[in-house]
């Protein structure tokens, strides 16, 4: 084999290793060093294609060490190069890598676009193992969106892994599908998957890795088998094993699960120690969302110890931090994606997946991404634009008193009422409804008078409060508060989206403060005329 042939073989081996992502203790640093060596060899070979392959696999491994933004940036650079030079297999691999990075950044809709292209863009002669990896990533990305196609996608990925007789790829599918089923409340399906996962690990002889232990423990805890969950967790808590976690979190999530298991078992001292360790790892790695889960569990630990004041203050701080982080994430995500993707790339998406990326999977309404794209365009148009922020009152009671399944059904039914409140004509002439997150929705109405908008929103409030909720929620009423804002006319420049939504949010706050289940309209702010002469 020639020097270039050896380089190709080494690159292919490292690409496959990175895709399967079952690392042993100390393996990731060693493979990162290997990637640096391969990049140097590729550079000295003078082959631009091999340099791009080496850059991509190094970034892919670097993501596991916390470099997710750099991974996305390098992935986009290599994607553009591969597209320009017509290298289909490398192009498909860039979509595979970008799908993983964007999922971690938080833009799951855009991640789905890349996951679809990672599969559809593979050449016919692509290695079967690569197809299996790309199918598996598509299934994982669909799962994050709770898409109905998830089960079929996992079945296809599992079938490919079984055909390859590749135990590690089979274990990956069982692990990821088990966690997906667990999160969706399908405990029986999750139980079957973790049993299969444990059996594959036994036959393989390598045991479960950190991520797999976390999955198994979560499912066992959900099944009420706290002692079994504790045994699974305990075997993965030595520092070296935690540092080898494939998620790049230093084992913080497994430590969080360990704390949860100990809390259920009444072992409050060990639970506190695991939580402190998880907090330290989150802070060291900037794992903001996982850190929020640590704070939420800390409040529960305070409550378990009878420290009611600390529990109350902790829960309040957690809720406030959650809202702040959602806002920060929106801004960071927008800035990151602006640096990664040009407009032409987004517009080439097929209609089916473009529509999917703009929809909230639970309610079928448009999502915040659609709002961010469409509303600024409407504000620059000739028609009057009005918005109403809608927040379901005391929605947490539904989830806490009944169940999250009931809460989801309440959200779906409320979404249908919002959908019915939009005049026919579409987003540009009638408007649209969107779910902004949690129990908050947005109604956008176009081409109506301010008085008509207030009447329509008030009718929606009455319809929502008077809907037949009792068979679903029993004695718990379902109402909503509304904050309406009319885009200010007559300005030298159109009102921007953030200002308009901020005014609607202020009106919503007034409605809540006044007793809920009512409509409040933002007072128009006077705009001083320009000085003449």
Coordinates of C-alpha atoms in Angstrom, one line a residue:
X1 CA 0.0 0.0 0.0
X2 CA 1.3 3.5 -0.9
X3 CA 1.8 6.3 1.5
X4 CA -1.5 7.9 0.3
X5 CA -3.2 4.6 0.6
X6 CA -2.1 4.2 4.2
X7 CA -3.2 7.7 5.0
X8 CA -6.6 7.0 3.5
X9 CA -6.9 3.8 5.6
X10 CA -5.9 5.6 8.8
X11 CA -8.4 8.4 8.1
X12 CA -11.2 6.0 7.4
X13 CA -10.4 4.1 10.6
X14 CA -10.5 7.3 12.7
X15 CA -13.7 8.5 11.0
X16 CA -15.4 5.2 11.9
X17 CA -14.1 5.3 15.5
X18 CA -15.4 8.8 16.0
X19 CA -18.8 7.9 14.6
X20 CA -19.4 5.0 16.9
X21 CA -18.3 7.0 19.9
X22 CA -17.8 4.3 22.5
X23 CA -14.6 5.5 24.1
X24 CA -12.6 3.7 26.8
X25 CA -10.8 5.4 29.6
X26 CA -8.1 7.7 28.2
X27 CA -9.1 6.9 24.6
X28 CA -10.4 10.3 23.6
X29 CA -7.1 12.2 24.3
X30 CA -5.1 9.6 22.5
X31 CA -7.4 9.8 19.4
X32 CA -7.3 13.6 19.4
X33 CA -3.5 13.3 19.3
X34 CA -3.8 10.8 16.5
X35 CA -6.0 13.3 14.6
X36 CA -3.3 16.0 14.9
X37 CA -0.8 13.6 13.4
X38 CA -3.1 12.6 10.5
X39 CA -3.7 16.3 9.8
X40 CA 0.0 16.9 9.6
X41 CA 0.5 13.9 7.3
X42 CA -2.4 15.1 5.1
X43 CA -0.9 18.6 4.9
X44 CA 2.5 17.2 3.9
X45 CA 0.9 15.0 1.2
X46 CA -0.4 18.1 -0.6
X47 CA -3.9 16.5 -1.0
X48 CA -6.6 19.1 -0.3
X49 CA -9.3 16.4 0.1
X50 CA -7.3 14.5 2.7
X51 CA -6.6 17.8 4.6
X52 CA -10.4 18.5 4.7
X53 CA -11.1 14.9 5.9
X54 CA -8.5 15.3 8.7
X55 CA -9.9 18.7 9.7
X56 CA -13.4 17.3 9.9
X57 CA -12.6 14.3 12.0
X58 CA -10.4 16.3 14.4
X59 CA -13.3 18.8 14.9
X60 CA -15.7 15.8 15.4
X61 CA -13.5 14.4 18.2
X62 CA -12.9 17.9 19.6
X63 CA -16.6 18.3 20.1
X64 CA -16.5 15.4 22.5
X65 CA -13.9 17.4 24.5
X66 CA -16.2 20.4 24.7
X67 CA -15.4 22.2 21.4
X68 CA -18.9 22.1 19.9
X69 CA -18.9 25.6 18.4
X70 CA -15.5 25.0 16.8
X71 CA -16.8 21.7 15.5
X72 CA -19.8 23.4 13.9
X73 CA -17.6 26.1 12.3
X74 CA -15.1 23.7 10.9
X75 CA -17.9 21.4 9.7
X76 CA -19.5 24.3 7.8
X77 CA -16.1 25.3 6.2
X78 CA -15.5 21.7 5.1
X79 CA -19.1 21.5 3.8
X80 CA -18.6 24.5 1.6
X81 CA -15.4 23.1 0.3
X82 CA -16.9 19.6 -0.4
X83 CA -19.9 21.2 -2.2
X84 CA -17.7 23.4 -4.3
X85 CA -15.4 20.5 -5.3
X86 CA -18.1 17.9 -5.8
X87 CA -17.0 15.4 -3.1
X88 CA -20.3 13.7 -2.3
X89 CA -19.1 11.3 0.5
X90 CA -17.2 14.1 2.3
X91 CA -20.2 16.4 1.9
X92 CA -22.5 13.8 3.4
X93 CA -20.1 13.4 6.3
X94 CA -20.1 17.2 7.0
X95 CA -23.9 17.0 7.3
X96 CA -23.5 14.1 9.7
X97 CA -21.1 16.1 11.9
X98 CA -23.1 19.3 11.7
X99 CA -26.3 17.5 12.7
X100 CA -24.6 16.3 15.9
X101 CA -23.1 19.7 16.7
X102 CA -26.3 21.6 16.0
X103 CA -28.3 19.3 18.2
X104 CA -25.9 20.0 21.0
X105 CA -26.0 23.8 20.4
X106 CA -29.8 23.6 20.6
X107 CA -31.0 24.2 17.0
X108 CA -32.7 20.8 16.6
X109 CA -34.7 21.8 13.6
X110 CA -31.6 22.8 11.6
X111 CA -29.9 19.7 12.9
X112 CA -32.7 17.7 11.3
X113 CA -32.1 19.4 7.9
X114 CA -28.4 18.2 8.1
X115 CA -29.3 14.7 9.3
X116 CA -31.7 14.3 6.3
X117 CA -28.9 15.4 3.9
X118 CA -26.4 13.2 5.6
X119 CA -28.5 10.2 4.5
X120 CA -29.9 11.4 1.2
X121 CA -26.5 12.8 0.0
X122 CA -24.6 9.5 0.4
X123 CA -23.3 8.1 -2.9
X124 CA -24.5 4.6 -3.9
X125 CA -21.1 3.1 -3.2
X126 CA -20.8 4.5 0.3
X127 CA -19.6 2.0 2.9
X128 CA -22.5 0.2 4.7
X129 CA -21.1 1.2 8.1
X130 CA -21.3 4.9 7.1
X131 CA -24.9 4.4 6.0
X132 CA -25.7 2.8 9.4
X133 CA -24.1 5.7 11.2
X134 CA -26.0 8.3 9.2
X135 CA -29.3 6.4 9.7
X136 CA -28.7 6.3 13.4
X137 CA -28.0 10.0 13.6
X138 CA -31.2 10.7 11.7
X139 CA -33.2 8.6 14.2
X140 CA -31.6 10.5 17.1
X141 CA -32.4 13.8 15.6
X142 CA -36.0 12.9 14.9
X143 CA -36.2 11.6 18.5
X144 CA -35.1 15.0 19.8
X145 CA -38.0 16.6 17.9
X146 CA -40.4 13.8 19.1
X147 CA -41.3 13.2 15.5
X148 CA -43.7 10.4 14.7
X149 CA -41.1 8.9 12.2
X150 CA -38.7 8.2 15.1
X151 CA -39.6 4.6 15.7
X152 CA -39.3 3.7 12.0
X153 CA -36.0 5.5 11.8
X154 CA -34.6 3.6 14.8
X155 CA -35.9 0.3 13.3
X156 CA -34.1 1.0 10.1
X157 CA -30.8 1.9 11.9
X158 CA -31.0 -1.2 14.1
X159 CA -31.6 -3.4 11.0
X160 CA -28.5 -2.0 9.3
X161 CA -26.4 -2.5 12.5
X162 CA -27.5 -6.1 12.8
X163 CA -26.8 -6.7 9.1
X164 CA -23.2 -5.5 9.7
X165 CA -23.0 -7.7 12.8
X166 CA -21.5 -4.7 14.6
X167 CA -22.2 -5.0 18.3
X168 CA -21.1 -1.5 19.2
X169 CA -23.5 0.0 16.6
X170 CA -26.3 -2.2 17.8
X171 CA -25.6 -1.1 21.3
X172 CA -25.7 2.6 20.3
X173 CA -29.2 2.1 18.7
X174 CA -30.5 0.2 21.8
X175 CA -29.1 2.9 24.1
X176 CA -30.5 5.9 22.2
X177 CA -33.9 4.3 21.5
X178 CA -34.2 3.3 25.2
X179 CA -33.6 6.9 26.4
X180 CA -36.1 8.2 23.8
X181 CA -38.8 5.8 24.9
X182 CA -38.0 6.6 28.5
X183 CA -38.5 10.3 27.9
X184 CA -41.8 9.7 26.1
X185 CA -43.1 7.5 29.0
X186 CA -42.9 4.2 27.1
X187 CA -41.3 2.4 30.1
X188 CA -42.0 -1.1 28.7
X189 CA -40.3 -0.4 25.4
X190 CA -37.4 1.3 27.2
X191 CA -37.1 -1.7 29.6
X192 CA -36.8 -4.1 26.6
X193 CA -34.1 -1.9 25.0
X194 CA -32.0 -1.7 28.2
X195 CA -32.2 -5.4 28.7
X196 CA -31.0 -5.9 25.1
X197 CA -28.3 -3.3 25.7
X198 CA -27.0 -5.0 28.8
X199 CA -26.9 -8.4 27.1
X200 CA -24.9 -7.0 24.2
X201 CA -22.5 -5.4 26.6
X202 CA -22.1 -8.7 28.4
X203 CA -21.4 -10.5 25.1
X204 CA -19.0 -7.8 24.0
X205 CA -17.1 -8.1 27.2
X206 CA -16.4 -4.3 27.4
X207 CA -19.3 -3.5 29.7
X208 CA -21.5 -0.4 29.6
X209 CA -19.9 3.0 29.0
X210 CA -20.9 6.2 31.0
X211 CA -23.7 7.2 28.6
X212 CA -25.2 3.7 28.5
X213 CA -25.0 3.4 32.3
X214 CA -27.0 6.7 32.6
X215 CA -29.6 5.4 30.2
X216 CA -30.0 2.0 32.0
X217 CA -30.1 3.7 35.5
X218 CA -32.8 6.2 34.3
X219 CA -35.0 3.5 33.0
X220 CA -34.6 1.3 36.0
X221 CA -35.4 4.3 38.3
X222 CA -38.5 5.0 36.2
X223 CA -39.6 1.3 36.6
X224 CA -39.2 1.7 40.4
X225 CA -36.1 -0.4 40.7
X226 CA -34.0 2.1 42.6
X227 CA -31.5 -0.4 44.1
X228 CA -30.8 -1.9 40.7
X229 CA -30.3 1.6 39.3
X230 CA -27.9 2.4 42.1
X231 CA -25.8 -0.7 41.3
X232 CA -25.6 0.3 37.6
X233 CA -24.5 3.8 38.4
X234 CA -22.0 2.9 41.1
X235 CA -19.9 0.9 38.6
X236 CA -19.3 4.0 36.5
X237 CA -18.4 6.6 39.1
X238 CA -14.7 6.4 39.4
X239 CA -13.0 9.6 38.1
X240 CA -11.2 8.0 35.1
X241 CA -14.4 6.5 33.8
X242 CA -16.3 9.7 34.2
X243 CA -13.7 11.7 32.3
X244 CA -14.1 9.2 29.4
X245 CA -17.8 10.1 29.0
X246 CA -18.7 10.3 25.3
X247 CA -21.0 13.2 25.8
X248 CA -18.0 15.4 26.7
X249 CA -19.6 16.3 30.0
X250 CA -17.0 14.7 32.3
X251 CA -19.7 12.3 33.6
X252 CA -21.8 15.2 35.0
X253 CA -25.0 13.7 33.7
X254 CA -24.3 10.3 35.3
X255 CA -23.5 12.1 38.6
X256 CA -26.8 13.9 38.4
X257 CA -28.6 10.6 37.8
X258 CA -26.7 9.1 40.8
X259 CA -27.9 12.0 43.0
X260 CA -31.5 11.4 41.7
X261 CA -31.2 7.6 42.5
X262 CA -29.8 8.4 46.0
X263 CA -32.6 10.9 46.7
X264 CA -35.2 8.3 45.8
X265 CA -33.4 5.8 48.1
X266 CA -33.4 8.3 50.9
X267 CA -29.5 8.5 50.9
X268 CA -29.5 12.3 51.2
X269 CA -25.8 12.6 52.1
X270 CA -24.4 10.7 49.1
X271 CA -27.0 12.5 46.9
X272 CA -25.6 15.9 48.0
X273 CA -22.1 14.8 47.3
X274 CA -22.9 13.5 43.8
X275 CA -24.8 16.8 43.1
X276 CA -21.8 18.9 44.3
X277 CA -19.5 16.9 42.0
X278 CA -21.9 17.3 39.1
X279 CA -22.2 21.1 39.7
X280 CA -18.4 21.4 39.7
X281 CA -18.1 19.6 36.4
X282 CA -20.9 21.6 34.8
X283 CA -19.3 24.9 35.9
X284 CA -15.8 23.8 34.7
X285 CA -17.2 22.9 31.2
X286 CA -19.9 25.6 30.8
X287 CA -22.7 23.0 30.7
X288 CA -25.5 25.6 31.4
X289 CA -28.6 23.4 30.7
X290 CA -27.2 20.5 32.8
X291 CA -26.4 23.0 35.5
X292 CA -30.0 24.1 35.6
X293 CA -31.0 20.5 36.2
X294 CA -28.5 20.4 39.1
X295 CA -30.1 23.5 40.6
X296 CA -33.6 22.0 40.3
X297 CA -32.5 18.8 42.0
X298 CA -30.8 20.8 44.7
X299 CA -34.1 22.4 45.5
X300 CA -35.7 19.0 45.8
X301 CA -32.9 17.9 48.1
X302 CA -33.6 20.8 50.4
X303 CA -37.2 19.9 50.5
X304 CA -36.4 16.3 51.3
X305 CA -34.3 17.5 54.3
X306 CA -37.2 19.7 55.5
X307 CA -35.3 22.9 54.5
X308 CA -38.4 24.6 53.2
X309 CA -37.1 28.1 52.9
X310 CA -34.0 27.0 50.9
X311 CA -36.2 24.7 48.8
X312 CA -38.5 27.6 47.9
X313 CA -35.7 30.0 47.2
X314 CA -33.9 27.4 45.1
X315 CA -37.0 26.6 43.1
X316 CA -37.5 30.4 42.4
X317 CA -33.9 30.8 41.4
X318 CA -34.1 27.8 39.1
X319 CA -37.2 29.1 37.4
X320 CA -35.7 32.6 36.9
X321 CA -32.4 31.1 35.6
X322 CA -34.3 28.8 33.2
X323 CA -36.1 31.8 31.7
X324 CA -32.8 33.7 31.4
X325 CA -31.0 30.8 29.8
X326 CA -33.8 30.4 27.2
X327 CA -33.3 34.0 26.3
X328 CA -29.5 33.7 26.2
X329 CA -29.7 30.6 24.2
X330 CA -31.9 32.2 21.5
X331 CA -29.4 35.0 21.1
X332 CA -26.3 32.7 21.1
X333 CA -28.0 30.3 18.7
X334 CA -28.8 33.1 16.3
X335 CA -25.3 34.5 16.4
X336 CA -23.7 31.1 16.0
X337 CA -25.9 30.0 13.1
X338 CA -25.4 33.4 11.4
X339 CA -21.7 32.6 11.4
X340 CA -22.2 29.1 10.1
X341 CA -24.8 29.2 7.4
X342 CA -25.6 31.5 4.5
X343 CA -29.2 32.2 3.4
X344 CA -28.8 30.2 0.1
X345 CA -28.1 27.0 2.0
X346 CA -31.2 27.3 4.1
X347 CA -33.4 28.0 1.1
X348 CA -32.4 24.9 -0.8
X349 CA -34.1 22.6 1.7
X350 CA -37.0 20.5 0.4
X351 CA -40.5 21.7 1.2
X352 CA -41.3 18.7 3.4
X353 CA -38.3 19.1 5.8
X354 CA -38.4 22.9 5.6
X355 CA -41.9 22.8 6.9
X356 CA -41.0 20.3 9.6
X357 CA -38.2 22.5 10.8
X358 CA -40.6 25.4 11.4
X359 CA -43.2 23.4 13.3
X360 CA -43.6 22.6 17.0
X361 CA -43.7 18.8 17.1
X362 CA -46.2 18.7 20.0
X363 CA -48.9 21.1 18.8
X364 CA -48.3 21.4 15.1
X365 CA -48.2 25.1 15.4
X366 CA -45.3 27.2 14.0
X367 CA -42.3 27.5 16.3
X368 CA -40.1 30.4 17.4
X369 CA -37.8 29.9 14.4
X370 CA -40.8 30.6 12.1
X371 CA -41.7 33.7 14.2
X372 CA -38.1 35.0 14.0
X373 CA -38.1 34.6 10.2
X374 CA -41.6 35.7 9.2
X375 CA -42.6 38.4 11.6
X376 CA -39.8 40.9 10.7
X377 CA -40.9 40.5 7.1
X378 CA -44.5 41.2 7.9
X379 CA -43.5 44.3 10.0
X380 CA -41.7 45.7 6.9
X381 CA -44.8 45.1 4.7
X382 CA -47.8 47.4 4.0
X383 CA -50.4 45.7 6.2
X384 CA -51.2 46.4 9.8
X385 CA -49.6 43.8 12.1
X386 CA -50.8 42.9 15.6
X387 CA -49.5 40.3 18.1
X388 CA -51.0 38.7 21.1
X389 CA -48.8 36.8 23.6
X390 CA -50.9 34.0 25.2
X391 CA -49.9 32.3 28.4
X392 CA -52.0 29.5 30.0
X393 CA -52.8 30.4 33.6
X394 CA -51.5 28.1 36.4
X395 CA -50.5 25.5 33.8
X396 CA -47.9 24.0 36.2
X397 CA -50.8 22.8 38.4
X398 CA -52.0 20.6 35.5
X399 CA -48.6 18.9 35.1
X400 CA -48.0 18.6 38.9
X401 CA -51.6 17.5 39.9
X402 CA -52.4 15.4 36.9
X403 CA -49.6 14.4 34.6
X404 CA -47.4 15.7 31.8
X405 CA -49.4 13.6 29.4
X406 CA -52.6 15.5 30.4
X407 CA -50.6 18.8 30.2
X408 CA -49.5 17.9 26.6
X409 CA -53.1 17.3 25.6
X410 CA -54.2 20.6 27.1
X411 CA -51.5 22.3 25.0
X412 CA -52.7 20.5 21.9
X413 CA -56.3 21.5 22.4
X414 CA -55.4 25.1 23.3
X415 CA -53.2 25.2 20.1
X416 CA -56.2 24.2 18.0
X417 CA -58.3 27.0 19.5
X418 CA -55.5 29.5 18.6
X419 CA -55.3 28.0 15.1
X420 CA -59.0 28.5 14.7
X421 CA -58.7 32.2 15.7
X422 CA -56.5 33.0 12.7
X423 CA -58.4 34.4 9.7
X424 CA -58.1 32.4 6.6
X425 CA -55.6 33.7 4.1
X426 CA -52.2 32.5 5.3
X427 CA -49.3 34.1 7.2
X428 CA -49.1 37.1 4.9
X429 CA -52.7 38.2 4.8
X430 CA -54.4 36.6 7.8
X431 CA -51.7 35.7 10.2
X432 CA -50.6 32.6 12.1
X433 CA -50.3 31.0 15.5
X434 CA -47.0 29.8 17.1
X435 CA -45.9 28.1 20.2
X436 CA -43.1 30.1 21.8
X437 CA -42.2 27.5 24.4
X438 CA -43.8 25.8 27.4
X439 CA -47.3 27.1 27.8
X440 CA -46.7 30.4 26.0
X441 CA -48.1 31.0 22.5
X442 CA -48.1 33.8 20.0
X443 CA -51.0 34.9 17.8
X444 CA -50.0 37.1 14.8
X445 CA -52.9 38.9 13.0
X446 CA -52.3 40.8 9.8
X447 CA -54.6 43.2 7.9
X448 CA -57.1 43.8 10.6
X449 CA -58.1 46.9 12.6
X450 CA -56.9 47.3 16.2
X451 CA -60.5 47.0 17.4
X452 CA -61.1 43.8 15.3
X453 CA -58.0 42.3 16.8
X454 CA -59.1 43.0 20.4
X455 CA -62.5 41.6 19.7
X456 CA -61.0 38.4 18.2
X457 CA -58.6 37.9 21.0
X458 CA -61.4 38.4 23.6
X459 CA -63.5 35.8 21.8
X460 CA -60.6 33.4 21.9
X461 CA -60.2 34.0 25.6
X462 CA -63.9 33.2 26.2
X463 CA -63.7 30.1 23.9
X464 CA -60.7 28.8 25.7
X465 CA -62.1 29.3 29.2
X466 CA -65.4 27.8 28.1
X467 CA -64.1 24.7 26.4
X468 CA -65.1 21.3 27.8
X469 CA -62.0 20.8 29.9
X470 CA -63.6 18.8 32.8
X471 CA -63.3 15.3 31.2
X472 CA -59.6 16.0 30.8
X473 CA -58.6 18.2 33.8
X474 CA -61.4 17.5 36.3
X475 CA -61.9 20.4 38.7
X476 CA -58.8 22.3 37.4
X477 CA -59.9 25.2 35.1
X478 CA -58.0 26.1 32.0
X479 CA -57.8 29.8 31.2
X480 CA -55.2 32.1 29.6
X481 CA -54.0 35.6 29.9
X482 CA -53.4 37.7 26.8
X483 CA -51.1 40.6 26.0
X484 CA -51.9 42.4 22.8
X485 CA -49.6 44.9 21.0
X486 CA -50.3 46.8 17.7
X487 CA -47.2 47.5 15.6
X488 CA -46.7 51.3 15.7
X489 CA -47.5 53.0 12.4
X490 CA -46.0 56.0 10.9
X491 CA -42.4 55.6 12.0
X492 CA -39.4 56.3 9.7
X493 CA -38.5 52.6 10.1
X494 CA -40.7 49.6 11.1
X495 CA -40.9 48.5 14.7
X496 CA -38.5 45.6 15.3
X497 CA -39.6 42.2 16.4
X498 CA -38.0 42.3 19.9
X499 CA -39.6 45.7 20.7
X500 CA -43.0 44.6 19.6
X501 CA -42.8 41.3 21.5
X502 CA -41.5 43.2 24.6
X503 CA -44.5 45.5 24.5
X504 CA -46.9 42.5 24.2
X505 CA -45.0 40.8 27.1
X506 CA -45.6 43.9 29.2
X507 CA -49.3 43.8 28.5
X508 CA -49.3 40.1 29.3
X509 CA -47.7 40.9 32.7
X510 CA -50.5 43.4 33.4
X511 CA -53.1 40.8 32.6
X512 CA -51.5 38.3 35.0
X513 CA -51.1 41.0 37.7
X514 CA -54.8 42.0 37.3
X515 CA -56.0 38.5 38.1
X516 CA -55.4 36.4 34.9
X517 CA -58.0 35.2 32.4
X518 CA -58.2 38.6 30.7
X519 CA -56.9 40.6 27.8
X520 CA -54.7 43.7 28.2
X521 CA -53.5 45.9 25.3
X522 CA -50.1 47.6 25.3
X523 CA -50.3 51.4 25.3
X524 CA -48.9 52.8 22.1
X525 CA -45.7 54.8 22.7
X526 CA -45.8 58.2 21.1
X527 CA -43.2 58.8 18.4
X528 CA -42.0 62.3 18.2
X529 CA -42.1 63.9 14.7
X530 CA -38.9 64.8 13.0
X531 CA -37.9 68.4 13.4
X532 CA -38.3 70.3 10.2
X533 CA -36.0 72.9 8.8

